[in-house]
CSV table of C-alpha atoms in Angstrom, one decimal:
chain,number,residue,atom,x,y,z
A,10,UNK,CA,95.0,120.9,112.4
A,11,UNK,CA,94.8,117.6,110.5
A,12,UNK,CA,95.8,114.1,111.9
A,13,UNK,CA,95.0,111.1,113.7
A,14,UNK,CA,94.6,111.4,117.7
A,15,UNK,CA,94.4,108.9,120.5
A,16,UNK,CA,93.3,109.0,124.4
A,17,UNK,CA,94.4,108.5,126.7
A,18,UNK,CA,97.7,108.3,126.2
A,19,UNK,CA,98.6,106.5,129.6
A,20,UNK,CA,95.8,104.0,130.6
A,21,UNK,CA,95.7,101.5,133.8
A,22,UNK,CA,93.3,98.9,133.9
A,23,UNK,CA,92.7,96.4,136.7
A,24,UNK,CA,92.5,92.5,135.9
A,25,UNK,CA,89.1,91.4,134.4
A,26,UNK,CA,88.1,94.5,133.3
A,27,UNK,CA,87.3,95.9,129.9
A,28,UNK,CA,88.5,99.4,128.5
A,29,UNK,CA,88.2,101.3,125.4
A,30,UNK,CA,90.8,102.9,123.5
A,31,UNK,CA,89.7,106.0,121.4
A,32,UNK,CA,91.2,106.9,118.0
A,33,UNK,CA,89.5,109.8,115.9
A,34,UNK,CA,90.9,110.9,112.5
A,35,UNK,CA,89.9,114.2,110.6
A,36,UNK,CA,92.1,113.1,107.4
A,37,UNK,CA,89.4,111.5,105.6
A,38,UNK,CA,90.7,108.4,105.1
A,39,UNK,CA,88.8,105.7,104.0
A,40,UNK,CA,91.1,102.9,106.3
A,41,UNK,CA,91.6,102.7,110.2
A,42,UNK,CA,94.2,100.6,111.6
A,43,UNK,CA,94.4,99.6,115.1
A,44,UNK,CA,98.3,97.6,116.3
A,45,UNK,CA,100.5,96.7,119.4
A,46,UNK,CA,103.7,97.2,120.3
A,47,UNK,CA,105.6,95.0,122.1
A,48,UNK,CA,109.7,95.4,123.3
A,49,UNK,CA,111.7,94.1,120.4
A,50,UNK,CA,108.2,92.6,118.7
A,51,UNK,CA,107.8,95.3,116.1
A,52,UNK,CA,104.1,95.9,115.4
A,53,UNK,CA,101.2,93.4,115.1
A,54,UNK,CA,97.7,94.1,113.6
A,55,UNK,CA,94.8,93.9,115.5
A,56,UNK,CA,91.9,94.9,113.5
A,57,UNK,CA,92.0,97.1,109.9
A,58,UNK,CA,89.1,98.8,108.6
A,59,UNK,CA,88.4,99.8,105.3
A,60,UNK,CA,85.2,101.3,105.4
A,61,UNK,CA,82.3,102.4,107.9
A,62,UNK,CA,80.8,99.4,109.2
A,63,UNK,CA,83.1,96.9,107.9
A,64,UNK,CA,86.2,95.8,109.6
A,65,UNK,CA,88.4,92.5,109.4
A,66,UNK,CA,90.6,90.9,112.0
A,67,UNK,CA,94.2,91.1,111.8
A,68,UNK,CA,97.5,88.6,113.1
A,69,UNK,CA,96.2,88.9,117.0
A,70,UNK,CA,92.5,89.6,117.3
A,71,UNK,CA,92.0,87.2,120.2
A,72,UNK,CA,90.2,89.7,123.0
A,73,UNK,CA,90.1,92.4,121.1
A,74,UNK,CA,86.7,94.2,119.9
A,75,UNK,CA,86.6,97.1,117.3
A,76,UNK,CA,83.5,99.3,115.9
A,77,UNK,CA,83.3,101.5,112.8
A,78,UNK,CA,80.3,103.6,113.1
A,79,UNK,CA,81.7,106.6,111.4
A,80,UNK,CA,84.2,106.7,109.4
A,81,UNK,CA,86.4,109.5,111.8
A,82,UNK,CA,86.3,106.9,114.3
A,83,UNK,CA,87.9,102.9,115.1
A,84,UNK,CA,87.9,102.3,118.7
A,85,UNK,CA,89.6,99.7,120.2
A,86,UNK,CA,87.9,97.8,122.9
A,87,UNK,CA,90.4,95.3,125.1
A,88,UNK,CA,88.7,93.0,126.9
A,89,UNK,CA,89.5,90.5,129.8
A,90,UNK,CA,90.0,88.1,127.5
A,91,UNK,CA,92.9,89.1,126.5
A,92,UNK,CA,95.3,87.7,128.8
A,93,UNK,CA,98.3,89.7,128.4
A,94,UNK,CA,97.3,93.4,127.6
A,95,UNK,CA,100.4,95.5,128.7
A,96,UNK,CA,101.6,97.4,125.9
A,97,UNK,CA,101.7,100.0,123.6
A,98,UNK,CA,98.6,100.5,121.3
A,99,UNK,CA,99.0,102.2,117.7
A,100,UNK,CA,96.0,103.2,115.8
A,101,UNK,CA,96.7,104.2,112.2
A,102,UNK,CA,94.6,105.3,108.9
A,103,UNK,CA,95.1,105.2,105.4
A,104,UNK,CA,93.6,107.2,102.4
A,105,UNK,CA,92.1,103.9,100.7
A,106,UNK,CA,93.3,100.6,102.4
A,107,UNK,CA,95.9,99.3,100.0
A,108,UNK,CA,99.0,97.7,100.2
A,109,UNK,CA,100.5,100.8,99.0
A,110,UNK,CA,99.2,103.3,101.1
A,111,UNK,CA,101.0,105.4,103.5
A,112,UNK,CA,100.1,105.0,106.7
A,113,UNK,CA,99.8,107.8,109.2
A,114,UNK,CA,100.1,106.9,113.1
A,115,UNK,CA,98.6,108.6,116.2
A,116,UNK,CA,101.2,109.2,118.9
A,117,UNK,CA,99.7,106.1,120.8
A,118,UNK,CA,98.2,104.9,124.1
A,119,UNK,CA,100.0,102.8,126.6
A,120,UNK,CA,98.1,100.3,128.5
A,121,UNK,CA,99.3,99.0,131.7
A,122,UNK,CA,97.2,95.8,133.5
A,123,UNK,CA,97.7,96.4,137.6
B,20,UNK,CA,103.1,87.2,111.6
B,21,UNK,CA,105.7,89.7,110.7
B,22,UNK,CA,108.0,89.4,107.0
B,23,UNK,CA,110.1,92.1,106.9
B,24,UNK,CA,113.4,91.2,109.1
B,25,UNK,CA,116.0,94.2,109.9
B,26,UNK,CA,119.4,93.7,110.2
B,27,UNK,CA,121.1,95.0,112.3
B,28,UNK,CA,118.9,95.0,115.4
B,29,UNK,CA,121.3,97.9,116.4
B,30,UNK,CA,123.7,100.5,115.3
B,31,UNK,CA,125.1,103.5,116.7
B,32,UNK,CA,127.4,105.9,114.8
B,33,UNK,CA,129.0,109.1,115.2
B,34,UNK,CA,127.0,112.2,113.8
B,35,UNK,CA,128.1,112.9,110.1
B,36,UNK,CA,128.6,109.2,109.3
B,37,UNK,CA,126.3,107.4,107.5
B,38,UNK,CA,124.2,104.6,108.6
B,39,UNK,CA,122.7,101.7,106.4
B,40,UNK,CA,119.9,99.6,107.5
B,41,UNK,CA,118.7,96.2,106.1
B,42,UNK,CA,115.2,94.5,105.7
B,43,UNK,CA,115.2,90.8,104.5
B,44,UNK,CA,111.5,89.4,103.6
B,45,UNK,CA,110.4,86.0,102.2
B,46,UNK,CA,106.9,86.4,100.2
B,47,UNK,CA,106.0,88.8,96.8
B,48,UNK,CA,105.1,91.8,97.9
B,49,UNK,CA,103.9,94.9,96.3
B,50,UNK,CA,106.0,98.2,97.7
B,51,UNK,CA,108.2,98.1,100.9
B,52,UNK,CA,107.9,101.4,103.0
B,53,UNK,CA,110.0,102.4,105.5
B,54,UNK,CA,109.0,104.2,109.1
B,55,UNK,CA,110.7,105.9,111.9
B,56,UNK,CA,109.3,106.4,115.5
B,57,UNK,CA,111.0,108.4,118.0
B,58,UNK,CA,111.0,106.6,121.4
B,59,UNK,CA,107.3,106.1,122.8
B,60,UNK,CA,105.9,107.5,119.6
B,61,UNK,CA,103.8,107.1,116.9
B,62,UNK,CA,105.6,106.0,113.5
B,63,UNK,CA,106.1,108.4,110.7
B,64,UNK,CA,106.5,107.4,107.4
B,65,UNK,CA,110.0,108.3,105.6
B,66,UNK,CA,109.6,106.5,102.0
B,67,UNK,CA,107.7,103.8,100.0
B,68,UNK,CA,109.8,101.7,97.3
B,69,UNK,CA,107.2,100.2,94.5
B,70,UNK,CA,108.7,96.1,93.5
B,71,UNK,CA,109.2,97.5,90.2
B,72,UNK,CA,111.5,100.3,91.5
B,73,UNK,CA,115.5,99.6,92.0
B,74,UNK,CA,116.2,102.8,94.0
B,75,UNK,CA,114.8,105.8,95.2
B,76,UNK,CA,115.8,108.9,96.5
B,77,UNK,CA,114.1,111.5,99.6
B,78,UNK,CA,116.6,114.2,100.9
B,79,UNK,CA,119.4,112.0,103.1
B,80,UNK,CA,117.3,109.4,102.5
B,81,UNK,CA,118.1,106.5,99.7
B,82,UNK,CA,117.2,103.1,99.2
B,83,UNK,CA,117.1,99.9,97.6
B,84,UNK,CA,115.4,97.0,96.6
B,85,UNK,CA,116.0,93.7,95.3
B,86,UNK,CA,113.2,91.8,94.4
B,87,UNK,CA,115.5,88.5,93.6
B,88,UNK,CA,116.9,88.9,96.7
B,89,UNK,CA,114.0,90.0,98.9
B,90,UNK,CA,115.9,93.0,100.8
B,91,UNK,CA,116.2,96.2,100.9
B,92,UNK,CA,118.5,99.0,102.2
B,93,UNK,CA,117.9,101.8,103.9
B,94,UNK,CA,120.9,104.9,103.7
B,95,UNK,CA,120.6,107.8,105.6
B,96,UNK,CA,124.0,110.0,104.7
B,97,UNK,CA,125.3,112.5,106.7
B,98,UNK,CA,123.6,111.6,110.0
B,99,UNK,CA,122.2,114.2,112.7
B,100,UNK,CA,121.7,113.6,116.6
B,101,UNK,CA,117.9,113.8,115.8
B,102,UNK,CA,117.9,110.9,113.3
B,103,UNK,CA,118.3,108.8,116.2
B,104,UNK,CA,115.7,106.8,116.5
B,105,UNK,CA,114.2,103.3,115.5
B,106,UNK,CA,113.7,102.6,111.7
B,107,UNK,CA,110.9,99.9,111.2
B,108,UNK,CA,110.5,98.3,107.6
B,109,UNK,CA,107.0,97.2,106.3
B,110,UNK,CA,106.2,94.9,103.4
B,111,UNK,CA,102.8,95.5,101.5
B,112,UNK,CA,100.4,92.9,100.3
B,113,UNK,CA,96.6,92.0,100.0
B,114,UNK,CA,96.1,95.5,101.7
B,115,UNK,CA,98.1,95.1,104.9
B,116,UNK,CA,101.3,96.5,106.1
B,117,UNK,CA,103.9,93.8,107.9
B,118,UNK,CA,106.2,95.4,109.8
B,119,UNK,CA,109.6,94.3,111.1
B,120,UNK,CA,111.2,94.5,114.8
B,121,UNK,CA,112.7,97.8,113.9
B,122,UNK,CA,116.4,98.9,113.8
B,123,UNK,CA,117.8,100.8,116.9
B,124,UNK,CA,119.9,104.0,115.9
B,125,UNK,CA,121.9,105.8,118.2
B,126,UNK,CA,123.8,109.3,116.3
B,127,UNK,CA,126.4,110.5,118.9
B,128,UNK,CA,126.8,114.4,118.7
């Protein structure tokens, strides 16, 4: 069963604290994408990865952390630096990382800061 | 930042009517795809238009683009209940995805 998955997909977090988001692919793609969803924002990149070990920062970065230690894997690290964290997180991959790809999405994680 | 601009922010139709969406964008791009995502979903893709391609055709599915205009229109013809759902657009360049705000479509059975 091929596809991209993310946990959890409900997440509370208390003020100051860090948490990790996980997103694992089995499509072997090449590129992991990590966005947010805000009401009525659309989606904003985070982070994008292109290959193991390599990652570059997207439109929002600012406390936000990513690794790519394999290439199944891009998880996202939110950390309290980030001031307003509620929302819905979207972690995609892509066969090679261009502009034409398609992208496929996980069914997401929503964060919610108590 | 995000490029792609749809218009309108919502519709809602009666099931067998079609719908049209519109995406507005304001620097070169390569392709513009085009993404639906049922409510607290992840997004799936529906069709990808190359900037050297006029129209293109998937099932219901048609659309445009007009590079001198920067826009593109998404048909869906013949609407169903379960088309309802938000449509996003997404330009590509230098290897990233922009996405829009999304278009709100509601199909009435």
């Amino acid at each position: 069963d091929g596809g991209i998955t993310q946990s959890p997909k409900y997440l509370f977090r208390k003020e100051g604290q860090n948490v990790t988001l996980s997103c694992e692919q089995n499509l072997n793609h090449d590129a992991m994408y990590w966005y947010r969803q805000d009401p009525g924002q659309g989606l904003r990149l985070i982070y994008y990865s292109q290959i193991v070990n390599d990652f570059q920062k997207g439109d929002i970065a600012e406390g936000y952390s990513v690794s790519r230690e394999k290439k199944e894997s891009f998880p996202l690290t939110v950390t309290s630096a980030q001031k307003n964290p509620t929302a819905f997180y979207l972690c995609a991959s892509s066969m090679f990382g261009g502009s034409t790809d398609t992208q496929y999405f996980g069914p997401g994680t929503r964060l919610t800061v108590l | 930042s995000q490029q792609g601009e749809e218009d309108p922010q919502a519709l809602s139709i009666q099931e067998g009517e079609n719908a049209t969406m519109n995406c507005s964008y304001k620097t070169s791009i390569n392709n513009l795809q085009w993404y639906r995502q049922n409510s607290g979903r992840g997004l799936v893709h529906l069709i990808l238009i190359r900037s050297n391609e006029r129209e293109k055709h998937s099932g219901r599915l048609r659309v445009t683009l007009d590079t001198s205009k920067k826009s593109s229109s998404l048909l869906i013809t013949a609407s169903r209940a379960a088309d309802t759902a938000s449509y996003f657009c997404a330009t590509g360049a230098n290897s990233k995805l922009t996405f829009g705000k999304g278009i709100t479509l509601s199909v009435r059975p």
